[in-house]
Short mmCIF file of C-alpha atoms (C1' of nucleotides) in Angstrom, two decimals:
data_model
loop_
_atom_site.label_atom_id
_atom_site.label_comp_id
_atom_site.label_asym_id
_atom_site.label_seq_id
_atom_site.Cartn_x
_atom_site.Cartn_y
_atom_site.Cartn_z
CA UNK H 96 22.03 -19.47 10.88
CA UNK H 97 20.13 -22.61 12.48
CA UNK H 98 17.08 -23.02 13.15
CA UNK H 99 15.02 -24.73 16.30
CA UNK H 100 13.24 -26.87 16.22
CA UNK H 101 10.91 -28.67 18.94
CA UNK H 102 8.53 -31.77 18.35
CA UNK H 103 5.70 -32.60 20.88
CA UNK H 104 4.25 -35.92 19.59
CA UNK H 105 3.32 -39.04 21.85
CA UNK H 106 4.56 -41.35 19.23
CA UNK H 107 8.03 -42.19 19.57
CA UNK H 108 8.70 -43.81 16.42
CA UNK H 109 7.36 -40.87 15.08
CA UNK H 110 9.36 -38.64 17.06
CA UNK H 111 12.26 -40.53 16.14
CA UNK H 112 11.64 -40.35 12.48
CA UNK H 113 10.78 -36.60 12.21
CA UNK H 114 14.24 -35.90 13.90
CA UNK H 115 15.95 -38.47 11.45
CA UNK H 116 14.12 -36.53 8.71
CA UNK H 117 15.38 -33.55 9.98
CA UNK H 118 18.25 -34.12 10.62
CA UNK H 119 19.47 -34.62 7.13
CA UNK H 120 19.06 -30.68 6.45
CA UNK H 121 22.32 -28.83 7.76
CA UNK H 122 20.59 -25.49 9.44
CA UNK H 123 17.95 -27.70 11.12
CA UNK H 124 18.69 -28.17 14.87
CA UNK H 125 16.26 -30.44 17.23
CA UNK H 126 16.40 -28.94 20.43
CA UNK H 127 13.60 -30.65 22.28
CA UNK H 128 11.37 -33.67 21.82
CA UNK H 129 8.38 -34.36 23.86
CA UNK H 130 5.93 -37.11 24.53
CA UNK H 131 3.02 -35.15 25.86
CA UNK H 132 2.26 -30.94 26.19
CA UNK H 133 1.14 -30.96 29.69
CA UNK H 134 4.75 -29.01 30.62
CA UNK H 135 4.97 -27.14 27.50
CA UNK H 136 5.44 -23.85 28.63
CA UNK H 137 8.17 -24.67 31.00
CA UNK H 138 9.94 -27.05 28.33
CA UNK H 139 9.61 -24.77 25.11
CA UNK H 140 11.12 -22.06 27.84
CA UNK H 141 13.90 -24.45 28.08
CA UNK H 142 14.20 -25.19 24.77
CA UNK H 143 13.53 -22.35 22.62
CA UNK H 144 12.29 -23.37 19.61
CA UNK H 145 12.14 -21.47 16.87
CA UNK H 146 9.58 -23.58 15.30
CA UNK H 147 7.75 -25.86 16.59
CA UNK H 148 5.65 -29.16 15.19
CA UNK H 149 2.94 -29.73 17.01
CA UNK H 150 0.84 -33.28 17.15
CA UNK H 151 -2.95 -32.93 18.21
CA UNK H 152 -3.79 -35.98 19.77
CA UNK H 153 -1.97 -36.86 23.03
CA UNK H 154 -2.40 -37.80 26.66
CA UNK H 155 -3.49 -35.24 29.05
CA UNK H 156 -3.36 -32.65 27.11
CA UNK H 157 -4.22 -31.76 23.21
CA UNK H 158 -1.92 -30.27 20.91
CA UNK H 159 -4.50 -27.40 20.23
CA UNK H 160 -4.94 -26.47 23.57
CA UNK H 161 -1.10 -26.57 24.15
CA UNK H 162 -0.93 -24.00 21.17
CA UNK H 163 -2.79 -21.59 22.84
CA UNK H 164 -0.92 -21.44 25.99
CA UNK H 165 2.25 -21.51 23.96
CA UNK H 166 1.22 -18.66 21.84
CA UNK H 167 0.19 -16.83 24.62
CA UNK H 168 3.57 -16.62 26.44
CA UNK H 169 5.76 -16.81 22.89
CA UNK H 170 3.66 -15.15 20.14
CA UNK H 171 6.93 -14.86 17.58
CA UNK H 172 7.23 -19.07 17.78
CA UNK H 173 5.80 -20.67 14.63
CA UNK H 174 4.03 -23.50 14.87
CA UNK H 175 2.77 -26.62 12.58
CA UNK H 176 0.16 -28.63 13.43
CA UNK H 177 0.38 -32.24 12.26
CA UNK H 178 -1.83 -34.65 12.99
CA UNK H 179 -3.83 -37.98 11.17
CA UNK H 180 -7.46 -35.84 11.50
CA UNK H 181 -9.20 -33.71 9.10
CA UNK H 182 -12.05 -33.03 10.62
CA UNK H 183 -13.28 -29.34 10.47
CA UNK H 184 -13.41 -28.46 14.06
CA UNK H 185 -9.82 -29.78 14.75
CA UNK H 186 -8.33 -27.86 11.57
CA UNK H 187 -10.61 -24.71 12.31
CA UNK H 188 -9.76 -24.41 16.11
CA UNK H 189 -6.24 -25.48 15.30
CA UNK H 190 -6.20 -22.23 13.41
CA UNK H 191 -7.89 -20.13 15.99
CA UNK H 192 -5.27 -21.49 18.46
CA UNK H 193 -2.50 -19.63 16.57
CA UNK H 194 -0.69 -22.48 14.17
CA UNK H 195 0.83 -21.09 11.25
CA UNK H 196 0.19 -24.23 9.42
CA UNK H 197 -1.26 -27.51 9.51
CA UNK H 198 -0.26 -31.06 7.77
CA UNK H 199 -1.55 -33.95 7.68
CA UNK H 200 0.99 -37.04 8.59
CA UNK H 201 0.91 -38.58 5.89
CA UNK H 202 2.58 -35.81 3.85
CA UNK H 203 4.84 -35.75 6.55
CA UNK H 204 7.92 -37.31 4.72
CA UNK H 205 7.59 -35.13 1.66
CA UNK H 206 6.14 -32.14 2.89
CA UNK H 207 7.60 -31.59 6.05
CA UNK H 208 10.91 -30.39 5.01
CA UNK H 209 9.31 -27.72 2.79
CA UNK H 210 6.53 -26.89 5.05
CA UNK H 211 9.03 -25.68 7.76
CA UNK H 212 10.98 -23.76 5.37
CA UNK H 213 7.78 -22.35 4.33
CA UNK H 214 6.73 -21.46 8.04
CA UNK H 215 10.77 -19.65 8.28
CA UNK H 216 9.79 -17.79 5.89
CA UNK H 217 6.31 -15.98 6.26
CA UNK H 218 4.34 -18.83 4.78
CA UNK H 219 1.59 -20.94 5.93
CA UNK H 220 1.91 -24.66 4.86
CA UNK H 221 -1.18 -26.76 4.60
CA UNK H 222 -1.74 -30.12 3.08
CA UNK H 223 -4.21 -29.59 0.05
CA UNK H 224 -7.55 -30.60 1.37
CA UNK H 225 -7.01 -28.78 4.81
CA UNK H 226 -5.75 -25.33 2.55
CA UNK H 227 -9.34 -26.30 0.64
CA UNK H 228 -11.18 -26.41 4.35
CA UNK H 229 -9.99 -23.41 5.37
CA UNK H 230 -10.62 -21.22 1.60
CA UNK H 231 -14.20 -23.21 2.46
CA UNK H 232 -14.42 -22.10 5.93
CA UNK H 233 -13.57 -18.56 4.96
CA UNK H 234 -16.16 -18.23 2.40
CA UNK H 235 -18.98 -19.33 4.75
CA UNK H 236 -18.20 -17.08 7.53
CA UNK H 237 -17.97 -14.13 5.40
CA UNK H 238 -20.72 -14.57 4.10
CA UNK H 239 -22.15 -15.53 7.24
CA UNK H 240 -20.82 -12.40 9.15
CA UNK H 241 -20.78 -9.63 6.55
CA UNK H 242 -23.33 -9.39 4.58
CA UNK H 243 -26.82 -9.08 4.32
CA UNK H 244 -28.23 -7.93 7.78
CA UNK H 245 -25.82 -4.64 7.15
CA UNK H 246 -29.12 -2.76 6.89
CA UNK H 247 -29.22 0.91 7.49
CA UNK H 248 -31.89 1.88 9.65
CA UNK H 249 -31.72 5.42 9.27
CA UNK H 250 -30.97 6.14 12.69
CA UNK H 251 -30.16 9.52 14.04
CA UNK H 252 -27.25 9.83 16.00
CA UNK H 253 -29.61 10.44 19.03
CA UNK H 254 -31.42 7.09 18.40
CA UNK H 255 -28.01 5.47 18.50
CA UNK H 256 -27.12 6.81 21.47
CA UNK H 257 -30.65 5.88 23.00
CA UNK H 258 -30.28 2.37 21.57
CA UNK H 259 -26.86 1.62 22.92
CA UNK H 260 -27.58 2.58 26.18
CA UNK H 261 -30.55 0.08 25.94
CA UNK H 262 -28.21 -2.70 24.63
CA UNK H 263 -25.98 -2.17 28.02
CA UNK H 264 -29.05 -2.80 29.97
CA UNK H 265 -30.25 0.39 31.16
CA UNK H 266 -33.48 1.58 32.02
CA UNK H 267 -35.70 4.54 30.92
CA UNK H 268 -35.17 5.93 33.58
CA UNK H 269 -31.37 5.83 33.60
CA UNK H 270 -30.74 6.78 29.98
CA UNK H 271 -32.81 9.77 30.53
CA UNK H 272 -30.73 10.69 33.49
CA UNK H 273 -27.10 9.22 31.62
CA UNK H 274 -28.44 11.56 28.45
CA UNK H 275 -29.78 14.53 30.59
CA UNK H 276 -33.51 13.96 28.97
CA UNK H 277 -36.55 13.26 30.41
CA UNK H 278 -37.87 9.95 30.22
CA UNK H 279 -40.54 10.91 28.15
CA UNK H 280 -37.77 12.35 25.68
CA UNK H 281 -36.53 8.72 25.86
CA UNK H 282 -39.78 6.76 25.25
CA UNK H 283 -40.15 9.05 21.90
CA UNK H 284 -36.51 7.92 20.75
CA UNK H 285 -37.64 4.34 21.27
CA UNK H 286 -40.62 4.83 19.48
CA UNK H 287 -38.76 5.55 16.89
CA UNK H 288 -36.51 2.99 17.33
CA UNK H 289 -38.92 0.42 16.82
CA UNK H 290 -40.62 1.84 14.11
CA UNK H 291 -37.47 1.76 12.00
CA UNK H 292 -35.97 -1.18 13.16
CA UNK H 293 -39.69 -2.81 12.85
CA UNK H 294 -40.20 -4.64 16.30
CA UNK H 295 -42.27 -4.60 19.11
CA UNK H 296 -40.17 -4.82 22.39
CA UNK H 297 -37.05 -4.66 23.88
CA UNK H 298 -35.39 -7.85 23.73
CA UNK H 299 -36.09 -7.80 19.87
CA UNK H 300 -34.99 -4.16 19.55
CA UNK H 301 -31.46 -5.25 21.66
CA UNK H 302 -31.11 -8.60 19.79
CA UNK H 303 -31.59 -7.23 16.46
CA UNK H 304 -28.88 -4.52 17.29
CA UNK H 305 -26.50 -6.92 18.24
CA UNK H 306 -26.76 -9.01 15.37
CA UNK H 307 -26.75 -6.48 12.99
CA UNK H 308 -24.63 -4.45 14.25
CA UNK H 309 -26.03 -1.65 14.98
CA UNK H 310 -24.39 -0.16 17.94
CA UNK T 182 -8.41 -38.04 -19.43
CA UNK T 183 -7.67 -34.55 -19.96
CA UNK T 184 -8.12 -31.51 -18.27
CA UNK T 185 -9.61 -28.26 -20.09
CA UNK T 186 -7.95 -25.37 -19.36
CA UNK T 187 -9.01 -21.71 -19.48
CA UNK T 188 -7.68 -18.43 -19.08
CA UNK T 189 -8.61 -14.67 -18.51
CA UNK T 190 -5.66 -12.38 -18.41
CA UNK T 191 -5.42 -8.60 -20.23
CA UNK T 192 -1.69 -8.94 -20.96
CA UNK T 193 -1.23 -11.30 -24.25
CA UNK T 194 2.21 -12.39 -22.98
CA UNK T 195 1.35 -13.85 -20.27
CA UNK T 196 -1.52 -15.67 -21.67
CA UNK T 197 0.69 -16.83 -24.38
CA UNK T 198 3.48 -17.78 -21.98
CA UNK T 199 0.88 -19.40 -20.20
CA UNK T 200 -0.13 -21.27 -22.69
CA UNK T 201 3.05 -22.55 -23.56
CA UNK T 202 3.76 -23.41 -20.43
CA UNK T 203 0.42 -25.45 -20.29
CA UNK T 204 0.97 -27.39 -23.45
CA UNK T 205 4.23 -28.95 -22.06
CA UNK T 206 1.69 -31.21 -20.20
CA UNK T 207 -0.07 -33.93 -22.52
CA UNK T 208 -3.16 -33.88 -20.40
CA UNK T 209 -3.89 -30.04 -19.58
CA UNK T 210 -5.98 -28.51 -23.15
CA UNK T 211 -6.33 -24.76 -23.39
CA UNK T 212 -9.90 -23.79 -24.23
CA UNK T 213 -9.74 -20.74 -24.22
CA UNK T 214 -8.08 -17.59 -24.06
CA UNK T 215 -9.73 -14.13 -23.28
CA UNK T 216 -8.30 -10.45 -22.55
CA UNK T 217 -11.67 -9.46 -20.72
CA UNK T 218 -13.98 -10.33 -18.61
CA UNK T 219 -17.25 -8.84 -19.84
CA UNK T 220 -18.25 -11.67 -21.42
CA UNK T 221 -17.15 -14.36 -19.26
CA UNK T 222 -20.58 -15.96 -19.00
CA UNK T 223 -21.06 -16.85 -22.27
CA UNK T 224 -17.19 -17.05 -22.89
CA UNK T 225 -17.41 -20.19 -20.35
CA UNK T 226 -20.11 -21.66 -21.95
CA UNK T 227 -18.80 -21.69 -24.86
CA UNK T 228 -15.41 -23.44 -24.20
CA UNK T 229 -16.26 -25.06 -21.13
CA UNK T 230 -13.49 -25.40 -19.41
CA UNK T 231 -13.20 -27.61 -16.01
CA UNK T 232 -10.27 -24.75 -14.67
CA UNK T 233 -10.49 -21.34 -15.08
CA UNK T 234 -7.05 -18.88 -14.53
CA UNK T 235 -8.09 -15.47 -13.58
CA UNK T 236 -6.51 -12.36 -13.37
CA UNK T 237 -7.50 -9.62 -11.43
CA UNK T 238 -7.00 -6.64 -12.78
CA UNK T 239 -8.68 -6.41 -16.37
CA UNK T 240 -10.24 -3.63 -18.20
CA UNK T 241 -13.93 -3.24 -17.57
CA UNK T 242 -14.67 -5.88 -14.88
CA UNK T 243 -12.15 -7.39 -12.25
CA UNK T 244 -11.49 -10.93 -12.15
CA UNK T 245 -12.87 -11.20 -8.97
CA UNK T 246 -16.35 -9.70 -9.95
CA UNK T 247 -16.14 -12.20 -12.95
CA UNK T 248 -15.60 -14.70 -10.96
CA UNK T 249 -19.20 -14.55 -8.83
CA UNK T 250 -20.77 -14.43 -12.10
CA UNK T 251 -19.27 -17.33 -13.36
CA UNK T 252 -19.50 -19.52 -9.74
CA UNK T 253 -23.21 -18.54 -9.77
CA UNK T 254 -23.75 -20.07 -13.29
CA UNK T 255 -20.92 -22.93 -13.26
CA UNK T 256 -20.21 -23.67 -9.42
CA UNK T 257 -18.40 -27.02 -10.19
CA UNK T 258 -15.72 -24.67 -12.40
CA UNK T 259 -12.63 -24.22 -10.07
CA UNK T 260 -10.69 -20.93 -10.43
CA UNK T 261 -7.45 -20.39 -9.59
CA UNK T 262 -6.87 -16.59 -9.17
CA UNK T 263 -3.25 -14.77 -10.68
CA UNK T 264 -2.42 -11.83 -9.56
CA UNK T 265 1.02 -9.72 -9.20
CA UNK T 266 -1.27 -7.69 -5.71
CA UNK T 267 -1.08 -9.07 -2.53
CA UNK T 268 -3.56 -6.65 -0.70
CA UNK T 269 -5.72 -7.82 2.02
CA UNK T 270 -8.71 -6.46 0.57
CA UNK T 271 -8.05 -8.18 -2.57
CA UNK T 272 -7.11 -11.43 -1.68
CA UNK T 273 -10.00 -11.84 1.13
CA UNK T 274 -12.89 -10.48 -1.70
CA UNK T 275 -11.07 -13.39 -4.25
CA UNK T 276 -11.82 -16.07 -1.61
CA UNK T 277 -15.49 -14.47 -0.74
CA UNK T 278 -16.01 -14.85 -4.34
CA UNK T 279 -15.52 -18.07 -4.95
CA UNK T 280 -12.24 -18.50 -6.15
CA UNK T 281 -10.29 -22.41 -4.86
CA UNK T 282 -7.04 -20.88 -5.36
CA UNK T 283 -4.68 -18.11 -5.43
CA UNK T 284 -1.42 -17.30 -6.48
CA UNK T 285 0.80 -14.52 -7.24
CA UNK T 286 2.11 -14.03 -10.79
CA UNK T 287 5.87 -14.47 -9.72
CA UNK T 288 4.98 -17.94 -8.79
CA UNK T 289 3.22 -18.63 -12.02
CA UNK T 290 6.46 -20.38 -13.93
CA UNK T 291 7.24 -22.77 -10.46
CA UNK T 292 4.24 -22.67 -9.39
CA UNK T 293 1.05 -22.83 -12.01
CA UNK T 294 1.43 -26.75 -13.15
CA UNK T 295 1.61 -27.82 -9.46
CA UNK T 296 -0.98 -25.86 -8.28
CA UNK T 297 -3.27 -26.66 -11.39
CA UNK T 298 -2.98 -30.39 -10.59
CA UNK T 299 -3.42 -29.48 -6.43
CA UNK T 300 -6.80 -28.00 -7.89
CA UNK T 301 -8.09 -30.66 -9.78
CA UNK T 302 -7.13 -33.11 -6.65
CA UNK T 303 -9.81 -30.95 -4.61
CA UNK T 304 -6.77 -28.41 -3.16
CA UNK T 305 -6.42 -24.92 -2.37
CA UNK T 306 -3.03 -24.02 -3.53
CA UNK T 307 -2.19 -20.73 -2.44
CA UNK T 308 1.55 -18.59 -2.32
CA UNK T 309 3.20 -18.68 1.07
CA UNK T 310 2.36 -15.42 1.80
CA UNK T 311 -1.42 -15.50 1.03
CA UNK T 312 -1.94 -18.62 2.97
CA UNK T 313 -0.34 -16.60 5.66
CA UNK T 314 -2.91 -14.03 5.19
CA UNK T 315 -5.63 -16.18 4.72
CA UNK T 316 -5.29 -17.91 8.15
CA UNK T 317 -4.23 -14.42 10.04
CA UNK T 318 -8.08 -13.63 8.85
CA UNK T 319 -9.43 -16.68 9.87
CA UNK T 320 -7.94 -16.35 13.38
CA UNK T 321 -8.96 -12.16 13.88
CA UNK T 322 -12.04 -13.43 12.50
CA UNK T 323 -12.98 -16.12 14.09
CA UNK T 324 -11.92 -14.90 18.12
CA UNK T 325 -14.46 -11.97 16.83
CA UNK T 326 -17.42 -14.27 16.11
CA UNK T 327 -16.59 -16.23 18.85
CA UNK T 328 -15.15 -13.63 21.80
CA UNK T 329 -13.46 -15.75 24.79
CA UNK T 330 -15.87 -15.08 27.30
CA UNK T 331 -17.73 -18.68 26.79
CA UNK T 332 -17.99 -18.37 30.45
CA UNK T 333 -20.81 -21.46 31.85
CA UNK T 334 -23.41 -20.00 33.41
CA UNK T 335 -24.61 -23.54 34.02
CA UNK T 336 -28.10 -22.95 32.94
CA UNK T 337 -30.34 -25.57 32.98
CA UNK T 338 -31.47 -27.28 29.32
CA UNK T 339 -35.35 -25.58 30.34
CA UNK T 340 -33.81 -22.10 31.13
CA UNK T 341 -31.59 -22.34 27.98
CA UNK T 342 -35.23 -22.70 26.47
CA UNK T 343 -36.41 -19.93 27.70
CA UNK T 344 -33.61 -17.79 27.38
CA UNK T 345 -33.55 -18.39 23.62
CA UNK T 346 -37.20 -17.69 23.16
CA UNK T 347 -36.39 -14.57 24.94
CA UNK T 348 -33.49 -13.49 22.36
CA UNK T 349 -36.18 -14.00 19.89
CA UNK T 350 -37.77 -11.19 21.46
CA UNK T 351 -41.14 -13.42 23.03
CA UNK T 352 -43.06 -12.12 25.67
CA UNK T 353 -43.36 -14.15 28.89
CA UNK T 354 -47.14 -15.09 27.58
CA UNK T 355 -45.83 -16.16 24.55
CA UNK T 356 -43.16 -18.40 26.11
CA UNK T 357 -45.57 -20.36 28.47
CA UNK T 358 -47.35 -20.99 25.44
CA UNK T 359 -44.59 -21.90 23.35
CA UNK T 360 -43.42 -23.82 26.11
CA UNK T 361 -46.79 -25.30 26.96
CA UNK T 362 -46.54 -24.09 30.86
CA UNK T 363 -47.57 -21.53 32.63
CA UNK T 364 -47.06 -17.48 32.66
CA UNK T 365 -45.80 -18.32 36.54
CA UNK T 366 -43.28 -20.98 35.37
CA UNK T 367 -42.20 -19.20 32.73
CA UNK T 368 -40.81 -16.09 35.71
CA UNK T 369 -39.31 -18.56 37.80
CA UNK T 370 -36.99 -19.61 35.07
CA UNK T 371 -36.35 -16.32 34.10
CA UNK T 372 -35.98 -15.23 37.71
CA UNK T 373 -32.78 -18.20 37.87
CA UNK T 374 -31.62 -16.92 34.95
CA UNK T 375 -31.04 -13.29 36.20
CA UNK T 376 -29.74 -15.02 39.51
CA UNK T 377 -27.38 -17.24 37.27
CA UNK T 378 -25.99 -14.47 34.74
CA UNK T 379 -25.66 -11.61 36.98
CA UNK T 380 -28.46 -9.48 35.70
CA UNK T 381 -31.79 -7.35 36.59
CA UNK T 382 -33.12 -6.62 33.37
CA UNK T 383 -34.43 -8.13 30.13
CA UNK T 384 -32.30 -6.49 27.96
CA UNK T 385 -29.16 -7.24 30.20
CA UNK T 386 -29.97 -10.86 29.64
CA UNK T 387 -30.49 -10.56 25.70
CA UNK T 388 -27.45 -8.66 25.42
CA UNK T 389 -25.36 -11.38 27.66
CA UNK T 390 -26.77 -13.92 25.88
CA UNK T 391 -25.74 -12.77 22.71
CA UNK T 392 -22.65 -12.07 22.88
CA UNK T 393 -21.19 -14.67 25.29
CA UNK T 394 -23.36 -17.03 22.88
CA UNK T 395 -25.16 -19.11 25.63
CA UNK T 396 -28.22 -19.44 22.96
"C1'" DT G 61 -42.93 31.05 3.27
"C1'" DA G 62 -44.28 26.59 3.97
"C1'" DT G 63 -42.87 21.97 4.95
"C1'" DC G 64 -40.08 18.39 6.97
"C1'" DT G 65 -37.04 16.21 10.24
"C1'" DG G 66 -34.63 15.61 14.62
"C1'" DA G 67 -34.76 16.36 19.20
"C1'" DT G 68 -37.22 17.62 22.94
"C1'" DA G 69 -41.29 17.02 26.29
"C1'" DC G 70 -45.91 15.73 28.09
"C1'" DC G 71 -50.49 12.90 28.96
"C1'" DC G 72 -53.44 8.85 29.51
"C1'" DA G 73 -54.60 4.06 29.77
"C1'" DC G 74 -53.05 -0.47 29.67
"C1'" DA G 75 -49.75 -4.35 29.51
"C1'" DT G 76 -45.81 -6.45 31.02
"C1'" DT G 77 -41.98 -7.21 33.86
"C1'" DA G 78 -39.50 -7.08 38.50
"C1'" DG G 79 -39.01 -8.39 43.25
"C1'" DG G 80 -40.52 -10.35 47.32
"C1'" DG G 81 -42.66 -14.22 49.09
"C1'" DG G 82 -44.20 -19.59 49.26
"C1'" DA G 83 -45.51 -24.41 47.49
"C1'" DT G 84 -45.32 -29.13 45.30
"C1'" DA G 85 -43.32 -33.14 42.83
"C1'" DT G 86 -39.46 -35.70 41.09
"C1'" DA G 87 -35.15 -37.27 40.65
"C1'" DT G 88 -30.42 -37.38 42.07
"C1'" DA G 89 -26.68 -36.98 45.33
"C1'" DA G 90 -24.65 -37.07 49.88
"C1'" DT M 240 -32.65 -40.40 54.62
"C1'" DT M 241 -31.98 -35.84 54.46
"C1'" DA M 242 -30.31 -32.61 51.12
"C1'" DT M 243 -30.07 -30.52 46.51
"C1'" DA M 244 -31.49 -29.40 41.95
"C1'" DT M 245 -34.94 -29.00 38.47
"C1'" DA M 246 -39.27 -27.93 37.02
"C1'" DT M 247 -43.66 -26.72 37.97
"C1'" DC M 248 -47.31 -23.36 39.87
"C1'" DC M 249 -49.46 -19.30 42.69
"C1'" DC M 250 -50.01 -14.40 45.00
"C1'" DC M 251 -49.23 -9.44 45.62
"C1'" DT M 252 -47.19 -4.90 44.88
"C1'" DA M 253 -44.23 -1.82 42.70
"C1'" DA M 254 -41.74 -0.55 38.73
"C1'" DT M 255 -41.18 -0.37 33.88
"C1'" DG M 256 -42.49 -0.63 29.23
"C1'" DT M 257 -46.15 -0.11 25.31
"C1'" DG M 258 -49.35 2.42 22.23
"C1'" DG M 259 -52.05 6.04 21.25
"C1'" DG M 260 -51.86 10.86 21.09
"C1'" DT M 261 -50.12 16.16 20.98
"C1'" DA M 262 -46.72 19.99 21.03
"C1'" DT M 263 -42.61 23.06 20.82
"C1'" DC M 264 -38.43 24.56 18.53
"C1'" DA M 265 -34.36 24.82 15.58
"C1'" DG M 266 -32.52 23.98 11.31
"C1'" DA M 267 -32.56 22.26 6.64
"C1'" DT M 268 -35.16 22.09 2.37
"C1'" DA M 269 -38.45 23.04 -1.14
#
DNA sequence: TATCTGATACCCACATTAGGGGATATATAA
DNA sequence: TTATATATCCCCTAATGTGGGTATCAGATA
C-alpha cells in the first residue's frame, strides 16, 4: 500500500530534491507539490495526501497558518513541519497548529525518510533540539498551569454557586433572584467569600477565581 | 572524553544487559548501578555520573519521584527515563519531573546508544509513540491556556492600563493614583472599555479580560 | 446537651461604581 | 480644514457594593 505524499515549500530546488529523495522509496507516491499554501485547502482536496511536509516560511501565506486550516477540514492528514527556524514561538505554535512533527532542514536528507515513516506509523518525529524545546516547553507550562495556586478555599457548595454567578457578571441583585435568595442572603455568601479567599472587592474576588480555578 | 554512565533499574538483567550493551562503546563508563531509588541522592553523589537511566517502577520510590530529588540537587544531570508503561499519566509526570528523555524498554537494545548520544548532544530522544503523546498534550494544553477567542477589542495602550490595574483588583482611586490622573479620567477609560468589550459591570470586564487574555 | 457550621435573612452607615451628560487639548487622518 | 481618536477633566443622580453588626434554623459533632 502507497502512501501520499504532498510538499508545500517555495523553494524549488528544494521541492525538487525532497521528491528525488523520495522517490527512491517504492511505497512513497508524490501526489502534489506546491510553491505557496494560499490554495491549500482546495489543492490538498485535489490531491489527497496522506502526509504532508509542510515548509513555514513562504509568500502570502505561512506554513503554520496553512496547518490550521488544513487540519481543520482533514484532521486524519499527518503533517511535518520543516523549516530552517528554531525559534520557540515557530516550533510551539507549529505544534498548536496540529503538526505531528517538526524537522529542521538540515536533517532533511537523513531524517526525512525515517521521520515520515515515523509519522505512518503513530510517531512524532522531531529533530533533537526541537524534541528538547518542546520536553522544555512542557515542563514550564505545567508547572506554570498546575500547580501551586490549586488552593482549597473551603468553599461551600453555596459559596460556589454565589461565586460563579459573580464570575459571569451578575449582580446582587440578580444572583439573589437566579438563586431564589434575598440579596441580603447573597451579601453574607460574599462575605464569606472574601474572607476565605482573602480580598477586598470584586474584581479581586473574580480574578482570583479565574486564575485559580475556582469555579 | 568519556561519558559517565549511570543506572537505576530493580531487575538485575536488565541492568546487566545494559551494561553490556554500554561497554561496547569505548567512551560511555558505567558508574554505577543501583536496584533502588531510596538513596539516589547520595548514590549520585557518590558516582557522579553526567547520565542517569531510570526506571520507573522500583520498590520503595518511583523513578519519577527520584528523579525531582535528584534534578533539585544535580540539575545539569540528564535522565533518560526506561520504562515498559506508556500511560499518559506516567509519561506527562516523567517530563514534569525533570526527566530530558524517555523511552520504552522494547526500544532499549535499538534504541539506548542512539538516544544516549542524542542526550548528551542537548536532545530529547523519545519512542514514537511518546513523542506522539507528548505533543497531543502540548496541543490540548496549550488551546486551553490560550482559548481562540483572542478577539481585538482594539483598546487603546491607556485603557489596556487601566484594564490591567483593574484585574489586579484596584479601585478607581487607586488607579488615578497609580496612573497619576484623575478619579474622572480614570471612568472615562473605563466607561470605553465597557463600550469596547460589550459589558456593564466590573466583574464582566475582569472576567473578559481574563480569559480572552487582553491583559 | 451544648457547640459549630452552613445557609438563610435583616439593619445601618458609608464608599464606590454606573449612567447620563459635557468640555478641552493634541495629534492624526480624510 | 474639518473630522476622528485619544487622553484628559468635571458634574449629578441612581444603583450597587462594602463593613460592621445580629439572628434564626437545621444538621452534624463533641
Amino acid at each position: 500500500m502507497s502512501l501520499r505524499i504532498a510538499i508545500f515549500d517555495d523553494n524549488k530546488n528544494i521541492r525538487e530534491s525532497i521528491s528525488l529523495l523520495l522517490s527512491t522509496v517504492p511505497q512513497f507516491e508524490v501526489v502534489g507539490s506546491f510553491s505557496h499554501v494560499l490554495d491549500c485547502v482546495e489543492d490538498v482536496k485535489e490531491c489527497k495526501p496522506d502526509i504532508i511536509l509542510m515548509d513555514i516560511e513562504m509568500p502570502g501565506m505561512t506554513g503554520i497558518e496553512a496547518v490550521v486550516k488544513i487540519k481543520k477540514e482533514f484532521p486524519q492528514i499527518q503533517v511535518l513541519m520543516q523549516t530552517v527556524f528554531e525559534d520557540d514561538d515557530r516550533v510551539f505554535d507549529s505544534i498548536c497548529s496540529g503538526a505531528s512533527g517538526y524537522i529542521l532542514k538540515n536533517f532533511l536528507h537523513t531524517k526525512l525518510l525515517d521521520s515520515i515513516q515515523e509519522l505512518q506509523y503513530g510517531g512524532s518525529p522531531m529533530s533533537p533540539s526541537i524534541a528538547r524545546k518542546v520536553l522544555n516547553k512542557m515542563q514550564t507550562v505545567a508547572t506554570h498551569i498546575r500547580p501551586e495556586e490549586k488552593i482549597d478555599y473551603q468553599l461551600t457548595p453555596r459559596e460556589k454557586e454565589v461565586l460563579s454567578a459573580l464570575v459571569n457578571g451578575l449582580s446582587y441583585k440578580m444572583i439573589a433572584a437566579e438563586l431564589t435568595i434575598s440579596y441580603e442572603t447573597v451579601r453574607s455568601h460574599v462575605k464569606k467569600i472574601y474572607e476565605k479567599l482573602h480580598v477586598a472587592s470584586l474584581t479581586e474576588v473574580v480574578a482570583k477565581a479565574i486564575n485559580n480555578r475556582i469555579v
